[in-house]
Each structure stands twice: as structure tokens, then as C-alpha cells.
């Protein structure tokens, strides 16, 4: 960027001249922290618990077979993102990648869509705690009013943690992810073992359509509606997103070009396998349990019926921990995106939002801003009686748009990308791109269904707000004023920070 105080990664966070000390975020995250960020954002406990009831209603038990296909599709995207993260390991992920390789205008659009996604998906996951889990756990009547208050409190707590200390945030998330891994594996094994011993597993139920007509089940649907099996893909599409959040912490990760791609791919694979085994166990047990289809928390109903009320309560506590971890990672990722765009002077209020607090070494102002935006989105959706469906639908649509745009960019510009220092697709590049392209086109076509009008409205309103701001940005600076730092500058900046990673690791990084 053509500014006197711009460093190799963009304008200085403190806005001061080159002769003064510049606060920096510490490069201290290792593989497990990076894996935990990707795993915590995806959070199968959160995604399955939130959307399983919708799948039963629209696709029946047979809908779980869309899960492995979704895993393959999302894994192909994770591989493409891994190739990009290895070449441009800078905070801001898709915003940075598209800006530097395609151009600043398209990069800004991608960044704004990512910001809109992170804002709405934070509320989508946190609202689940207040609207479905806590009423079931403590046996009280949930209302839109108390769900609003509780969700607002959860969002505030997550923001305080992120703003206060990155290290503490990661410690909390690491513990939560470890608990989720152990808990989900234990629950899955217990469901299979106890269900088989007590005769409560009905594997024929896995292929039942339930209340959904079998005729036309696999059809593509019409111009304004998707077929039953197509709607089942939303379970995987909503759950297995956010793995790229590990790339958004690239400037805080040791040896990011190697660590981040590995963490993203491993998170998707482990979540995909564990999630599918859990779905099989829950669905097989649901075939011999009454009232599952009418339950507000069908997964908890199945667990309680098979393993007892105590284990059912433990499951709900596990889901609360998982959702809190998921929201914590989303807040962390959203804060880093706002900071990255503000550092490049491209976000509303960038003068304040690009600052790194000297005491906490975190983008404190960006954390507060992300919290306020989340509270506004919560206020918009919380009065709706169908808020949870609208939130998770918008939280599925927006990443599909982000993924499609980024994969398309990679496909067009892959031959002009800088060399990788840690991960490359090699001869698998074309097959991976084909799988990712087919999957994303199919996924986006699902959203022609008339039930997604509210999420589309949210997306269009956010686009309109972004368009007004960006038009003003172009008028004030002109297109030439939005030039991104050259790739050579990026490499020099990364080289300058690598010794910090080597010192922290006690040896040479590369």
C-alpha cells in the first residue's frame, strides 16, 4: 500500500512511524493449538446437536448418508485452502489470498463476506445453548427473551477471553477440544455397546425415510425447492465449516506453512469419521425410541433413552462445553479478520481497529467491535420464533459462497501462485479441484429452496451495507489506493518473524 507508515504486511497497527516500537502478536501456537482451532470451530457436537432434528424432519433417518459425501466435499476444500495457507500464511485467510492473487477489490468483497459469516455463525452456535440445551438441562421453559439474554452473556464472556489473552483463550479451547474428543468417542462406543446389549439398535432404521415420502426422495426438486436428500447435505455443510480458521491465526503459529494445512486436513478427517460413527449410533438407536422426531433435542432424547438420564445430562454438559469452545474460536477468528482488514486500512473504523494493545498483545478494539456486531445480529434474529433455523441456514450459505469464490480463484490463478514452503497438492491438484467445484455448485443450488429466503435476505442486506462503504472507499482513494503489498514484501515480513518461532521452539523452524 502506498502509505508512509506502511510496513511489509500493511500499515502499522499503532499507526506510528517506522522509528517507534510496533506491538506484535506472539508467534507461539504449535500443531495441537492449530488443530484445536480448526476442530473447535467445526465442533461436531455443536453441529450435529443443532441440525440433526432438521434433518429428521426434512430428510428422515436416511438423510445421514449425505454426511460422508459432505465430508469428501469439505475435505477437498480444506486441501485447496491448505495449498493457499502454505503459500500466503497471513492473518485474514480468504481476504488475504484473494487480495494478493486476484486483486484488492475481489479480496475486499471476500473479506466482507467472511466478516458477515463469522458474525452470524457466532450467534447461531451460541443461541443453541440458550434456546435448546439449557432449557433441557435445567428443565425450564425457554422463551425468546431469556434466550436473548443468555446468548448475549455467552457472547460477552467469549469476547472478554479473546480480548484479555490469546494464550488463555487457546488453553481454554485446547481443554474444551480434548474434552469433546474424549466425550464424543466415549459416547459413540457406549451407544454401540449398550445399544447392542439391550437390543435398542435398529440398523434398518438407517435406511428409513421416516415421515418423508420415499417417492422422489433423491430427486433434484423444482425451481424453488430442493429434494429431501439434497436438504440432508445441510447437516454436513453446516457442521464441517470453519476449519480454515486455523489459517486466520497464521501470524501467531510456529512454522505455519507446514502446521496449518496439516491441522486443517486432519481436523476435517477426524471430525468426518467420528461424526459419521456417532450419527449411525444415534440413528440406529432412534428407530426403537418413541418421540425422537417430536423432541426439541432429539440427540439428547436418544442418549437418555439408551444410556440413562445421568449420561444424558453429561452429554448436554459436553455440548455446552463444545459450543462455548466453538464460539470462542469464531470470536477469535472474527477478531483477527477485522484486525487484518483494518491493518490494510480497508475496514470501517480501521484507525482504531488495527491497534494491538500493548498490555495484552491482542487486537483489543477489534475484539470489542466483533462483540458489538454479534449483539446487533442477535437483536435482529432473536425475536423470531424460527431464529435457530434461520441462523444456521445463513451460517451454511455464507461459507459456501466464500469457499466457492476462493476455490474458483485458486483454479484460475494456481499457475501464478508463489512457491509453497510446506504443502502442495501436486498431481492431485486437478482431481481435488474437480471434486471441490462439483460439490460447491451442488451445495449452492440447495439454497434455491424457498425456506432459505430469510438467510438470503440477511446476505443481501450485508452485501448492500458493504457495497456502500466500499464505494465510499473507492471514491476517497481510487482503485490505485487499494494496492496490496507485493508477495516479495510478504515473504520478507514472514522471514523476519521466523526467528521468533525458532526461538520459541528451541531450534530451527525450516
PDB file of C-alpha atoms in Angstrom, residues 117 122 142 145 150 153 168 177 184 202 215 269 297 315 318 321 327 333 343 413 488:
ATOM      1  CA  UNK A 117     -20.355 -15.176   8.107  1.00  0.00           C
ATOM      2  CA  UNK A 122     -21.233 -16.945  16.269  1.00  0.00           C
ATOM      3  CA  UNK A 142     -37.258 -21.391  27.056  1.00  0.00           C
ATOM      4  CA  UNK A 145     -36.475 -13.229  25.834  1.00  0.00           C
ATOM      5  CA  UNK A 150     -28.299 -15.819  27.910  1.00  0.00           C
ATOM      6  CA  UNK A 153     -23.970 -13.116  28.145  1.00  0.00           C
ATOM      7  CA  UNK A 168      -5.550 -18.152  27.890  1.00  0.00           C
ATOM      8  CA  UNK A 177     -11.442 -29.764  22.342  1.00  0.00           C
ATOM      9  CA  UNK A 184     -17.665 -37.996  21.680  1.00  0.00           C
ATOM     10  CA  UNK A 202     -32.224 -50.973  14.710  1.00  0.00           C
ATOM     11  CA  UNK A 215     -41.143 -41.272  -3.894  1.00  0.00           C
ATOM     12  CA  UNK A 269     -10.878 -36.182   8.528  1.00  0.00           C
ATOM     13  CA  UNK A 297     -33.270 -32.113  21.383  1.00  0.00           C
ATOM     14  CA  UNK A 315     -23.997 -35.181  27.065  1.00  0.00           C
ATOM     15  CA  UNK A 318     -20.425 -31.798  26.861  1.00  0.00           C
ATOM     16  CA  UNK A 321     -18.532 -27.029  26.523  1.00  0.00           C
ATOM     17  CA  UNK A 327     -17.992 -19.670  19.790  1.00  0.00           C
ATOM     18  CA  UNK A 333     -11.163 -15.711  14.077  1.00  0.00           C
ATOM     19  CA  UNK A 343      -4.318  -3.064   9.166  1.00  0.00           C
ATOM     20  CA  UNK A 413      -4.522 -18.418 -10.655  1.00  0.00           C
ATOM     21  CA  UNK A 488       8.042 -10.246  -2.096  1.00  0.00           C
TER      22      UNK A 488
END
